CSV table of N, CA and C in Angstrom, one decimal:
chain,number,residue,atom,x,y,z
D,1,UNK,N,-38.5,19.2,-72.0
D,1,UNK,CA,-38.1,18.7,-73.2
D,1,UNK,C,-37.9,19.7,-74.1
D,2,UNK,N,-36.8,19.5,-74.9
D,2,UNK,CA,-36.4,20.6,-76.2
D,2,UNK,C,-37.1,20.1,-77.3
D,3,UNK,N,-37.4,21.0,-78.3
D,3,UNK,CA,-37.9,20.7,-79.5
D,3,UNK,C,-36.9,20.0,-80.3
D,4,UNK,N,-37.2,19.2,-81.4
D,4,UNK,CA,-36.2,18.5,-82.3
D,4,UNK,C,-35.5,19.5,-83.0
D,5,UNK,N,-34.2,19.2,-83.3
D,5,UNK,CA,-33.4,20.1,-84.0
D,5,UNK,C,-33.8,20.2,-85.5
D,6,UNK,N,-34.0,21.4,-86.0
D,6,UNK,CA,-34.4,21.6,-87.3
D,6,UNK,C,-33.2,21.7,-88.2
D,7,UNK,N,-33.1,20.9,-89.2
D,7,UNK,CA,-32.0,21.0,-90.3
D,7,UNK,C,-31.8,22.4,-90.8
D,8,UNK,N,-32.9,23.0,-91.1
D,8,UNK,CA,-32.9,24.4,-91.6
D,8,UNK,C,-32.2,25.5,-90.8
D,9,UNK,N,-32.5,25.3,-89.4
D,9,UNK,CA,-31.9,26.3,-88.5
D,9,UNK,C,-30.4,26.2,-88.4
D,10,UNK,N,-29.9,25.1,-88.6
D,10,UNK,CA,-28.4,24.7,-88.4
D,10,UNK,C,-27.6,24.9,-89.8
D,11,UNK,N,-28.4,24.9,-90.9
D,11,UNK,CA,-27.6,24.9,-92.1
D,11,UNK,C,-26.8,26.2,-92.3
D,12,UNK,N,-25.5,26.0,-92.7
D,12,UNK,CA,-24.5,27.0,-92.7
D,12,UNK,C,-23.7,27.3,-91.5
D,13,UNK,N,-24.1,26.5,-90.3
D,13,UNK,CA,-23.4,26.6,-88.9
D,13,UNK,C,-22.9,25.2,-88.6
D,14,UNK,N,-23.4,24.1,-89.2
D,14,UNK,CA,-23.1,22.8,-88.8
D,14,UNK,C,-23.0,22.0,-90.1
D,15,UNK,N,-22.2,20.9,-90.0
D,15,UNK,CA,-22.0,20.1,-91.2
D,15,UNK,C,-23.2,19.2,-91.4
D,16,UNK,N,-23.4,18.8,-92.6
D,16,UNK,CA,-24.6,17.9,-92.9
D,16,UNK,C,-24.6,16.7,-92.2
D,17,UNK,N,-23.3,16.1,-91.9
D,17,UNK,CA,-23.3,14.9,-91.0
D,17,UNK,C,-23.7,15.2,-89.7
D,18,UNK,N,-23.4,16.3,-89.0
D,18,UNK,CA,-23.9,16.7,-87.8
D,18,UNK,C,-25.4,16.9,-87.8
D,19,UNK,N,-25.8,17.6,-88.8
D,19,UNK,CA,-27.3,17.8,-88.8
D,19,UNK,C,-28.1,16.6,-88.9
D,20,UNK,N,-27.5,15.6,-89.7
D,20,UNK,CA,-28.2,14.3,-89.8
D,20,UNK,C,-28.1,13.5,-88.5
D,21,UNK,N,-27.0,13.6,-87.7
D,21,UNK,CA,-26.9,12.9,-86.5
D,21,UNK,C,-27.8,13.6,-85.5
D,22,UNK,N,-28.0,14.9,-85.4
D,22,UNK,CA,-28.8,15.5,-84.5
D,22,UNK,C,-30.3,15.3,-84.8
D,23,UNK,N,-30.7,15.1,-86.1
D,23,UNK,CA,-32.1,14.9,-86.5
D,23,UNK,C,-32.4,13.4,-85.9
D,24,UNK,N,-31.4,12.5,-85.9
D,24,UNK,CA,-31.8,11.1,-85.5
D,24,UNK,C,-31.7,11.0,-83.8
D,25,UNK,N,-31.2,11.9,-83.2
D,25,UNK,CA,-30.9,11.8,-81.8
D,25,UNK,C,-32.2,12.2,-81.0
D,26,UNK,N,-32.7,11.4,-80.1
D,26,UNK,CA,-33.8,11.7,-79.3
D,26,UNK,C,-33.4,12.3,-78.0
D,27,UNK,N,-34.3,13.1,-77.5
D,27,UNK,CA,-34.1,13.7,-76.2
D,27,UNK,C,-33.7,12.9,-75.2
D,28,UNK,N,-32.8,13.2,-74.4
D,28,UNK,CA,-32.4,12.3,-73.2
D,28,UNK,C,-31.4,11.2,-73.8
D,29,UNK,N,-31.3,10.9,-75.1
D,29,UNK,CA,-30.5,9.8,-75.5
D,29,UNK,C,-29.0,10.1,-75.1
D,30,UNK,N,-28.3,9.1,-74.8
D,30,UNK,CA,-26.9,9.2,-74.4
D,30,UNK,C,-26.0,9.3,-75.6
D,31,UNK,N,-24.8,9.0,-75.5
D,31,UNK,CA,-23.8,9.1,-76.6
D,31,UNK,C,-24.3,8.3,-77.7
D,32,UNK,N,-24.0,8.6,-78.9
D,32,UNK,CA,-24.4,7.8,-80.1
D,32,UNK,C,-23.1,7.6,-81.0
D,33,UNK,N,-23.1,6.5,-81.7
D,33,UNK,CA,-22.0,6.2,-82.5
D,33,UNK,C,-22.6,5.5,-83.8
D,34,UNK,N,-22.0,6.0,-84.9
D,34,UNK,CA,-22.4,5.4,-86.3
D,34,UNK,C,-21.2,5.3,-87.2
D,35,UNK,N,-21.2,4.1,-87.7
D,35,UNK,CA,-19.9,3.8,-88.7
D,35,UNK,C,-20.2,4.3,-90.1
D,36,UNK,N,-19.2,4.9,-90.7
D,36,UNK,CA,-19.2,5.6,-92.0
D,36,UNK,C,-17.9,5.2,-92.7
D,37,UNK,N,-18.2,4.9,-94.0
D,37,UNK,CA,-17.0,4.8,-94.9
D,37,UNK,C,-16.7,6.0,-95.7
D,38,UNK,N,-15.5,6.4,-95.9
D,38,UNK,CA,-15.3,7.6,-96.7
D,38,UNK,C,-13.9,8.0,-96.8
D,39,UNK,N,-13.7,9.2,-97.4
D,39,UNK,CA,-12.5,9.8,-97.7
D,39,UNK,C,-12.5,11.1,-96.8
D,40,UNK,N,-11.4,11.4,-96.2
D,40,UNK,CA,-11.2,12.7,-95.5
D,40,UNK,C,-10.0,13.4,-96.1
D,41,UNK,N,-10.3,14.7,-96.2
D,41,UNK,CA,-9.3,15.8,-96.6
D,41,UNK,C,-9.0,16.6,-95.3
D,42,UNK,N,-7.7,16.6,-94.9
D,42,UNK,CA,-7.3,17.3,-93.8
D,42,UNK,C,-6.3,18.5,-94.4
D,43,UNK,N,-6.8,19.7,-94.1
D,43,UNK,CA,-6.2,21.0,-94.5
D,43,UNK,C,-5.6,21.7,-93.1
D,44,UNK,N,-4.2,21.9,-93.1
D,44,UNK,CA,-3.7,22.3,-92.0
D,44,UNK,C,-2.7,23.7,-92.4
D,45,UNK,N,-3.1,24.7,-91.8
D,45,UNK,CA,-2.2,25.9,-92.0
D,45,UNK,C,-0.9,25.7,-91.4
D,46,UNK,N,0.1,26.1,-92.2
D,46,UNK,CA,1.6,25.9,-91.7
D,46,UNK,C,2.1,27.1,-91.1
D,47,UNK,N,2.7,27.1,-90.1
D,47,UNK,CA,3.4,28.2,-89.3
D,47,UNK,C,2.4,29.2,-88.8
D,48,UNK,N,1.2,28.8,-88.4
D,48,UNK,CA,0.1,29.8,-88.0
D,48,UNK,C,0.5,30.5,-86.7
D,49,UNK,N,1.2,29.7,-85.8
D,49,UNK,CA,1.5,30.4,-84.6
D,49,UNK,C,2.4,31.5,-84.6
D,50,UNK,N,3.6,31.3,-85.5
D,50,UNK,CA,4.5,32.3,-85.6
D,50,UNK,C,3.9,33.5,-86.4
D,51,UNK,N,3.2,33.2,-87.5
D,51,UNK,CA,2.5,34.3,-88.2
D,51,UNK,C,1.4,35.0,-87.4
D,52,UNK,N,0.7,34.4,-86.5
D,52,UNK,CA,-0.2,34.9,-85.8
D,52,UNK,C,0.5,35.9,-84.8
D,53,UNK,N,1.5,35.5,-84.2
D,53,UNK,CA,2.4,36.6,-83.4
D,53,UNK,C,2.9,37.5,-84.1
D,54,UNK,N,3.4,37.4,-85.4
D,54,UNK,CA,3.9,38.5,-86.3
D,54,UNK,C,2.8,39.5,-86.6
D,55,UNK,N,1.6,39.0,-86.9
D,55,UNK,CA,0.5,39.9,-87.3
D,55,UNK,C,0.0,40.7,-86.0
D,56,UNK,N,0.0,40.0,-84.8
D,56,UNK,CA,-0.4,40.7,-83.6
D,56,UNK,C,0.7,41.8,-83.2
D,57,UNK,N,2.0,41.5,-83.6
D,57,UNK,CA,3.0,42.6,-83.2
D,57,UNK,C,3.0,43.7,-84.3
D,58,UNK,N,2.0,43.6,-85.4
D,58,UNK,CA,2.2,44.6,-86.3
D,58,UNK,C,1.4,45.9,-86.1
D,59,UNK,N,0.8,45.8,-85.0
D,59,UNK,CA,0.1,47.1,-84.6
D,59,UNK,C,-1.3,46.8,-83.9
D,60,UNK,N,-2.0,47.9,-83.5
D,60,UNK,CA,-3.3,47.8,-82.8
D,60,UNK,C,-4.4,47.2,-83.6
D,61,UNK,N,-4.2,47.2,-84.9
D,61,UNK,CA,-5.3,46.6,-85.7
D,61,UNK,C,-4.9,45.1,-86.2
D,62,UNK,N,-3.9,44.6,-85.7
D,62,UNK,CA,-3.4,43.3,-86.0
D,62,UNK,C,-4.5,42.2,-85.9
D,63,UNK,N,-5.2,42.2,-84.6
D,63,UNK,CA,-6.1,41.2,-84.5
D,63,UNK,C,-7.3,41.2,-85.6
D,64,UNK,N,-7.5,42.4,-85.9
D,64,UNK,CA,-8.8,42.6,-87.0
D,64,UNK,C,-8.1,42.0,-88.2
D,65,UNK,N,-6.9,42.4,-88.6
D,65,UNK,CA,-6.3,42.0,-89.9
D,65,UNK,C,-6.3,40.4,-89.9
D,66,UNK,N,-5.8,39.9,-88.8
D,66,UNK,CA,-5.6,38.5,-88.7
D,66,UNK,C,-7.1,37.8,-88.9
D,67,UNK,N,-8.1,38.3,-88.2
D,67,UNK,CA,-9.5,37.8,-88.3
D,67,UNK,C,-9.9,37.7,-89.9
D,68,UNK,N,-9.7,38.9,-90.5
D,68,UNK,CA,-10.2,39.1,-91.9
D,68,UNK,C,-9.5,38.0,-92.8
D,69,UNK,N,-8.2,37.8,-92.5
D,69,UNK,CA,-7.4,36.9,-93.5
D,69,UNK,C,-7.8,35.5,-93.1
D,70,UNK,N,-8.0,35.0,-91.8
D,70,UNK,CA,-8.4,33.7,-91.5
D,70,UNK,C,-9.9,33.5,-92.1
D,71,UNK,N,-10.8,34.3,-91.8
D,71,UNK,CA,-12.1,34.3,-92.3
D,71,UNK,C,-12.2,34.1,-93.8
D,72,UNK,N,-11.4,34.9,-94.6
D,72,UNK,CA,-11.3,34.8,-96.0
D,72,UNK,C,-10.9,33.3,-96.4
D,73,UNK,N,-9.8,32.9,-95.7
D,73,UNK,CA,-9.2,31.7,-95.9
D,73,UNK,C,-10.1,30.5,-95.7
D,74,UNK,N,-10.8,30.3,-94.6
D,74,UNK,CA,-11.7,29.4,-94.3
D,74,UNK,C,-12.8,29.4,-95.1
D,75,UNK,N,-13.3,30.5,-95.4
D,75,UNK,CA,-14.5,30.6,-96.4
D,75,UNK,C,-14.2,30.0,-97.8
D,76,UNK,N,-13.0,30.3,-98.2
D,76,UNK,CA,-12.5,29.8,-99.5
D,76,UNK,C,-12.3,28.3,-99.4
D,77,UNK,N,-11.8,27.8,-98.4
D,77,UNK,CA,-11.6,26.3,-98.2
D,77,UNK,C,-13.0,25.7,-98.1
D,78,UNK,N,-13.8,26.3,-97.3
D,78,UNK,CA,-15.2,25.5,-97.3
D,78,UNK,C,-15.9,25.6,-98.5
D,79,UNK,N,-15.8,26.7,-99.3
D,79,UNK,CA,-16.5,26.7,-100.6
D,79,UNK,C,-15.8,25.6,-101.6
D,80,UNK,N,-14.5,25.6,-101.7
D,80,UNK,CA,-14.0,24.6,-102.5
D,80,UNK,C,-14.4,23.2,-102.1
D,81,UNK,N,-14.4,22.8,-100.9
D,81,UNK,CA,-14.8,21.5,-100.4
D,81,UNK,C,-16.3,21.3,-100.8
D,82,UNK,N,-17.3,22.2,-100.5
D,82,UNK,CA,-18.6,22.0,-100.9
D,82,UNK,C,-18.8,22.0,-102.5
D,83,UNK,N,-18.1,22.7,-103.2
D,83,UNK,CA,-18.1,22.7,-104.7
D,83,UNK,C,-17.8,21.3,-105.3
D,84,UNK,N,-16.9,20.6,-104.5
D,84,UNK,CA,-16.5,19.2,-104.8
D,84,UNK,C,-17.3,18.1,-104.1
D,85,UNK,N,-18.3,18.4,-103.5
D,85,UNK,CA,-19.2,17.4,-102.8
D,85,UNK,C,-18.8,17.0,-101.4
D,86,UNK,N,-17.9,17.7,-100.8
D,86,UNK,CA,-17.5,17.3,-99.6
D,86,UNK,C,-18.3,18.1,-98.4
D,87,UNK,N,-18.0,17.7,-97.2
D,87,UNK,CA,-18.7,18.2,-96.0
D,87,UNK,C,-17.7,18.5,-94.9
D,88,UNK,N,-17.6,19.8,-94.6
D,88,UNK,CA,-16.6,20.2,-93.6
D,88,UNK,C,-17.2,19.8,-92.3
D,89,UNK,N,-16.6,18.7,-91.7
D,89,UNK,CA,-17.1,18.2,-90.4
D,89,UNK,C,-16.4,18.8,-89.1
D,90,UNK,N,-15.3,19.5,-89.4
D,90,UNK,CA,-14.6,20.0,-88.2
D,90,UNK,C,-13.6,21.1,-88.6
D,91,UNK,N,-13.7,22.2,-87.8
D,91,UNK,CA,-12.7,23.2,-87.9
D,91,UNK,C,-12.0,23.3,-86.5
D,92,UNK,N,-10.9,23.0,-86.3
D,92,UNK,CA,-10.1,23.0,-85.1
D,92,UNK,C,-8.9,23.8,-85.1
D,93,UNK,N,-9.0,25.0,-84.6
D,93,UNK,CA,-7.8,25.8,-84.7
D,93,UNK,C,-7.5,26.3,-86.1
D,94,UNK,N,-6.3,25.9,-86.6
D,94,UNK,CA,-6.0,26.3,-88.0
D,94,UNK,C,-6.2,25.2,-89.0
D,95,UNK,N,-7.0,24.2,-88.6
D,95,UNK,CA,-7.2,22.9,-89.4
D,95,UNK,C,-8.8,22.7,-89.6
D,96,UNK,N,-8.9,22.2,-90.9
D,96,UNK,CA,-10.2,21.7,-91.3
D,96,UNK,C,-10.1,20.2,-91.7
D,97,UNK,N,-11.2,19.5,-91.3
D,97,UNK,CA,-11.4,18.1,-91.8
D,97,UNK,C,-12.7,18.2,-92.6
D,98,UNK,N,-12.5,17.6,-93.8
D,98,UNK,CA,-13.7,17.5,-94.8
D,98,UNK,C,-13.8,16.1,-95.1
D,99,UNK,N,-15.2,15.6,-95.1
D,99,UNK,CA,-15.4,14.2,-95.5
D,99,UNK,C,-16.2,14.1,-96.7
D,100,UNK,N,-15.9,13.1,-97.4
D,100,UNK,CA,-16.8,12.6,-98.5
D,100,UNK,C,-17.2,11.2,-98.2
D,101,UNK,N,-18.5,11.0,-98.0
D,101,UNK,CA,-19.0,9.7,-97.6
D,101,UNK,C,-19.1,8.9,-98.7
D,102,UNK,N,-18.5,7.6,-98.6
D,102,UNK,CA,-18.5,6.7,-99.7
D,102,UNK,C,-19.7,5.7,-99.6
D,103,UNK,N,-20.8,6.2,-100.1
D,103,UNK,CA,-22.0,5.4,-100.2
D,103,UNK,C,-22.0,4.5,-101.5
D,104,UNK,N,-21.0,3.6,-101.5
D,104,UNK,CA,-20.9,2.6,-102.6
D,104,UNK,C,-19.6,2.9,-103.2
D,105,UNK,N,-19.4,3.8,-104.1
D,105,UNK,CA,-18.3,3.9,-104.8
D,105,UNK,C,-17.2,4.8,-104.1
D,106,UNK,N,-16.2,4.2,-103.6
D,106,UNK,CA,-15.0,5.0,-102.9
D,106,UNK,C,-14.3,5.7,-104.0
D,107,UNK,N,-14.1,5.1,-105.3
D,107,UNK,CA,-13.3,5.8,-106.2
D,107,UNK,C,-13.7,7.1,-106.6
D,108,UNK,N,-15.2,7.2,-106.7
D,108,UNK,CA,-15.6,8.5,-107.2
D,108,UNK,C,-15.6,9.6,-106.2
D,109,UNK,N,-15.6,9.2,-104.9
D,109,UNK,CA,-15.5,10.1,-103.8
D,109,UNK,C,-14.0,10.6,-103.6
D,110,UNK,N,-13.0,9.6,-103.9
D,110,UNK,CA,-11.7,9.8,-103.7
D,110,UNK,C,-11.3,10.8,-104.7
D,111,UNK,N,-11.8,10.7,-105.9
D,111,UNK,CA,-11.5,11.6,-107.1
D,111,UNK,C,-12.0,13.1,-106.7
D,112,UNK,N,-13.2,13.2,-106.2
D,112,UNK,CA,-13.7,14.4,-105.8
D,112,UNK,C,-12.9,15.1,-104.8
D,113,UNK,N,-12.5,14.3,-103.7
D,113,UNK,CA,-11.6,14.8,-102.6
D,113,UNK,C,-10.2,15.3,-103.2
D,114,UNK,N,-9.8,14.5,-104.1
D,114,UNK,CA,-8.5,14.9,-104.7
D,114,UNK,C,-8.6,16.1,-105.5
D,115,UNK,N,-9.6,16.3,-106.3
D,115,UNK,CA,-9.8,17.5,-107.1
D,115,UNK,C,-10.0,18.7,-106.1
D,116,UNK,N,-10.6,18.5,-104.9
D,116,UNK,CA,-10.8,19.7,-104.0
D,116,UNK,C,-9.3,19.9,-103.6
D,117,UNK,N,-8.5,18.9,-103.2
D,117,UNK,CA,-7.2,19.3,-102.7
D,117,UNK,C,-6.4,20.0,-103.8
D,118,UNK,N,-6.5,19.5,-104.9
D,118,UNK,CA,-5.7,20.2,-106.2
D,118,UNK,C,-6.1,21.7,-106.3
D,119,UNK,N,-7.5,21.9,-106.1
D,119,UNK,CA,-8.1,23.3,-106.3
D,119,UNK,C,-7.5,24.1,-105.0
D,120,UNK,N,-7.3,23.5,-103.9
D,120,UNK,CA,-6.8,24.3,-102.7
D,120,UNK,C,-5.4,24.6,-102.9
D,121,UNK,N,-4.7,23.9,-103.6
D,121,UNK,CA,-3.1,24.2,-103.8
D,121,UNK,C,-2.9,25.6,-104.3
D,122,UNK,N,-3.9,26.3,-105.0
D,122,UNK,CA,-3.7,27.5,-105.6
D,122,UNK,C,-4.1,28.6,-104.8
D,123,UNK,N,-4.6,28.4,-103.5
D,123,UNK,CA,-5.0,29.6,-102.8
D,123,UNK,C,-3.8,30.5,-102.6
D,124,UNK,N,-4.2,32.0,-102.8
D,124,UNK,CA,-3.2,32.9,-102.9
D,124,UNK,C,-3.3,33.9,-101.7
D,125,UNK,N,-3.9,33.5,-100.6
D,125,UNK,CA,-4.0,34.4,-99.5
D,125,UNK,C,-2.7,34.6,-98.9
D,126,UNK,N,-2.5,35.8,-98.2
D,126,UNK,CA,-1.3,36.3,-97.6
D,126,UNK,C,-1.4,36.6,-96.2
D,127,UNK,N,-0.5,36.4,-95.3
D,127,UNK,CA,-0.6,37.0,-93.9
D,127,UNK,C,-0.4,38.5,-94.0
D,128,UNK,N,-1.1,39.3,-93.3
D,128,UNK,CA,-1.0,40.7,-93.4
D,128,UNK,C,0.2,41.3,-92.6
D,129,UNK,N,1.3,41.0,-93.1
D,129,UNK,CA,2.6,41.5,-92.5
D,129,UNK,C,3.6,42.1,-93.6
D,130,UNK,N,4.3,42.8,-93.3
D,130,UNK,CA,5.2,43.6,-94.3
D,130,UNK,C,6.8,43.0,-94.1
D,131,UNK,N,7.2,42.3,-95.3
D,131,UNK,CA,6.5,42.1,-96.6
D,131,UNK,C,5.7,41.0,-96.5
D,132,UNK,N,4.6,41.0,-97.4
D,132,UNK,CA,3.5,39.9,-97.3
D,132,UNK,C,4.1,38.6,-97.3
D,133,UNK,N,3.7,37.6,-96.6
D,133,UNK,CA,4.2,36.3,-96.6
D,133,UNK,C,2.9,35.4,-97.0
D,134,UNK,N,3.2,34.5,-98.0
D,134,UNK,CA,2.0,33.7,-98.4
D,134,UNK,C,1.4,32.7,-97.2
D,135,UNK,N,0.3,32.6,-97.2
D,135,UNK,CA,-0.4,31.7,-96.2
D,135,UNK,C,-0.3,30.3,-96.9
D,136,UNK,N,0.5,29.4,-96.3
D,136,UNK,CA,0.6,28.0,-96.7
D,136,UNK,C,-0.1,27.0,-95.9
D,137,UNK,N,-0.4,25.9,-96.6
D,137,UNK,CA,-1.0,24.8,-95.8
D,137,UNK,C,-0.5,23.5,-96.3
D,138,UNK,N,-0.8,22.4,-95.6
D,138,UNK,CA,-0.6,21.0,-96.0
D,138,UNK,C,-2.0,20.4,-96.1
D,139,UNK,N,-1.8,19.5,-97.3
D,139,UNK,CA,-3.2,18.8,-97.6
D,139,UNK,C,-2.9,17.3,-97.5
D,140,UNK,N,-3.8,16.6,-96.8
D,140,UNK,CA,-3.6,15.2,-96.6
D,140,UNK,C,-4.9,14.4,-96.8
D,141,UNK,N,-4.9,13.3,-97.6
D,141,UNK,CA,-6.1,12.7,-97.8
D,141,UNK,C,-6.0,11.2,-97.4
D,142,UNK,N,-6.9,10.7,-96.7
D,142,UNK,CA,-7.0,9.3,-96.2
D,142,UNK,C,-8.4,8.8,-96.4
D,143,UNK,N,-8.4,7.5,-96.7
D,143,UNK,CA,-9.8,6.8,-96.9
D,143,UNK,C,-9.8,5.7,-95.9
D,144,UNK,N,-11.0,5.4,-95.6
D,144,UNK,CA,-11.3,4.2,-94.7
D,144,UNK,C,-12.5,4.2,-94.0
D,145,UNK,N,-12.5,3.6,-92.9
D,145,UNK,CA,-13.7,3.4,-92.0
D,145,UNK,C,-13.6,4.4,-90.8
D,146,UNK,N,-14.7,5.2,-90.6
D,146,UNK,CA,-14.9,6.2,-89.6
D,146,UNK,C,-15.9,5.9,-88.7
D,147,UNK,N,-15.9,6.6,-87.4
D,147,UNK,CA,-17.1,6.5,-86.4
D,147,UNK,C,-17.5,8.0,-86.2
D,148,UNK,N,-18.7,8.2,-86.5
D,148,UNK,CA,-19.2,9.6,-86.2
D,148,UNK,C,-19.7,9.3,-84.7
D,149,UNK,N,-19.4,10.2,-83.8
D,149,UNK,CA,-19.7,10.1,-82.4
D,149,UNK,C,-20.3,11.3,-81.9
D,150,UNK,N,-21.4,11.2,-81.3
D,150,UNK,CA,-22.1,12.4,-80.5
D,150,UNK,C,-21.9,11.9,-79.0
D,151,UNK,N,-21.2,12.7,-78.3
D,151,UNK,CA,-21.1,12.6,-77.0
D,151,UNK,C,-22.0,13.5,-76.2
D,152,UNK,N,-22.7,12.9,-75.3
D,152,UNK,CA,-23.8,13.7,-74.6
D,152,UNK,C,-23.5,13.8,-73.2
D,153,UNK,N,-23.8,15.0,-72.6
D,153,UNK,CA,-23.6,15.3,-71.3
D,153,UNK,C,-24.8,15.8,-70.6
D,154,UNK,N,-24.5,16.4,-69.4
D,154,UNK,CA,-25.7,17.0,-68.7
D,154,UNK,C,-26.3,18.2,-69.4
D,155,UNK,N,-27.5,18.5,-69.1
D,155,UNK,CA,-28.0,19.7,-69.7
D,155,UNK,C,-28.1,19.8,-71.2
D,156,UNK,N,-28.2,18.6,-71.8
D,156,UNK,CA,-28.4,18.5,-73.3
D,156,UNK,C,-27.1,19.0,-74.1
D,157,UNK,N,-26.1,19.1,-73.4
D,157,UNK,CA,-24.8,19.4,-74.0
D,157,UNK,C,-24.3,18.3,-75.0
D,158,UNK,N,-24.0,18.5,-76.2
D,158,UNK,CA,-23.4,17.5,-77.0
D,158,UNK,C,-22.1,17.8,-77.8
D,159,UNK,N,-21.3,17.0,-78.0
D,159,UNK,CA,-20.1,17.3,-78.8
D,159,UNK,C,-20.0,16.1,-79.8
D,160,UNK,N,-19.7,16.7,-81.1
D,160,UNK,CA,-19.6,15.8,-82.2
D,160,UNK,C,-18.0,15.6,-82.7
D,161,UNK,N,-17.8,14.4,-82.9
D,161,UNK,CA,-16.4,14.2,-83.3
D,161,UNK,C,-16.4,13.0,-84.4
D,162,UNK,N,-15.5,13.0,-85.4
D,162,UNK,CA,-15.2,12.0,-86.3
D,162,UNK,C,-13.9,11.3,-85.8
D,163,UNK,N,-14.0,9.9,-85.8
D,163,UNK,CA,-12.9,9.3,-85.3
D,163,UNK,C,-12.6,8.0,-86.3
D,164,UNK,N,-11.4,7.5,-86.1
D,164,UNK,CA,-11.1,6.3,-86.9
D,164,UNK,C,-9.6,6.3,-87.4
D,165,UNK,N,-9.2,5.1,-87.9
D,165,UNK,CA,-7.7,4.9,-88.3
D,165,UNK,C,-7.4,5.9,-89.3
D,166,UNK,N,-8.1,6.2,-90.4
D,166,UNK,CA,-7.7,7.1,-91.2
D,166,UNK,C,-7.2,8.5,-90.7
D,167,UNK,N,-7.9,9.0,-89.7
D,167,UNK,CA,-7.4,10.1,-89.0
D,167,UNK,C,-6.2,10.0,-88.3
D,168,UNK,N,-6.0,8.9,-87.7
D,168,UNK,CA,-4.7,8.6,-87.0
D,168,UNK,C,-3.5,8.5,-87.9
D,169,UNK,N,-3.8,7.9,-89.2
D,169,UNK,CA,-2.8,7.9,-90.3
D,169,UNK,C,-2.5,9.4,-90.7
D,170,UNK,N,-3.4,10.2,-90.8
D,170,UNK,CA,-3.3,11.6,-91.2
D,170,UNK,C,-2.3,12.2,-90.2
D,171,UNK,N,-2.6,12.2,-88.9
D,171,UNK,CA,-1.8,12.6,-87.9
D,171,UNK,C,-0.3,12.2,-88.0
D,172,UNK,N,-0.1,10.9,-88.4
D,172,UNK,CA,1.2,10.4,-88.6
D,172,UNK,C,2.0,10.9,-89.7
D,173,UNK,N,1.3,11.2,-90.9
D,173,UNK,CA,2.0,11.6,-92.1
D,173,UNK,C,1.8,13.0,-92.5
D,174,UNK,N,0.8,13.8,-91.9
D,174,UNK,CA,0.6,15.1,-92.5
D,174,UNK,C,1.8,16.1,-92.5
D,175,UNK,N,2.8,15.9,-91.6
D,175,UNK,CA,3.9,16.8,-91.5
D,175,UNK,C,5.1,16.2,-92.3
D,176,UNK,N,4.9,15.2,-93.0
D,176,UNK,CA,6.1,14.6,-94.0
D,176,UNK,C,6.1,15.5,-95.2
D,177,UNK,N,5.1,15.9,-95.8
D,177,UNK,CA,5.2,16.6,-96.9
D,177,UNK,C,5.5,18.1,-96.7
D,178,UNK,N,5.8,18.6,-97.9
D,178,UNK,CA,6.0,20.1,-97.8
D,178,UNK,C,4.6,20.9,-98.0
D,179,UNK,N,4.6,22.1,-97.5
D,179,UNK,CA,3.4,22.8,-97.8
D,179,UNK,C,2.9,22.9,-99.2
D,180,UNK,N,1.7,22.8,-99.5
D,180,UNK,CA,1.3,22.8,-100.8
D,180,UNK,C,1.2,21.4,-101.5
D,181,UNK,N,1.8,20.5,-100.9
D,181,UNK,CA,1.9,19.0,-101.3
D,181,UNK,C,0.6,18.3,-100.9
C-alpha cells in the first residue's frame, strides 16, 4: 500500500483540482469521475511547429533558446491564471487549459476568466529567431458542465483529464478567431 498523497508535496506541480481528486482517491480504487460546473480558458500558441523548426535551425543552442522562451511564456500564463483565481488543469504541448470552478455564481467566475484572457493578450514574448517574431496565441473561453476523470491502471498509474461539451466547443471554434482575439 502506498501512503496517501500529500497536497503539500504536489503543490506547484499539479493543479488544485488534481490534488483534491488524489486526496479523495483510495488505494486500489479504480477510475473516478466527478461532475464540475465552471468556465475554461483555452490558451493555444499559434504556429508553434513552424517556429520550433525555425529556432532549431538557428544553431546548436536553438533547443536551449526554445526551452527558455517556452518556460517564460508558460510561467507567465500560469501566473496570470492564478492571479485571476483560475487553476491550470492541463498543459498539453503548446496549449494550456485553465479552469474556474463555478461554485454558485458562474458570472463572477466568467468575469475572472475573461479578465485573465484580457491580461494574456498583452504578452510580449518573442520567438528567438532573427528577425524576432512575436509569440502569438489564441484565447478561447467556454462555460458549462465538465467531468473530472481519474483513469487508473496497473501499478497505481493514474491519468487525469477534464472532459465535457465546453471543451468540444472550444475545439470547434478555437481556430476561427485571429491570434490575440
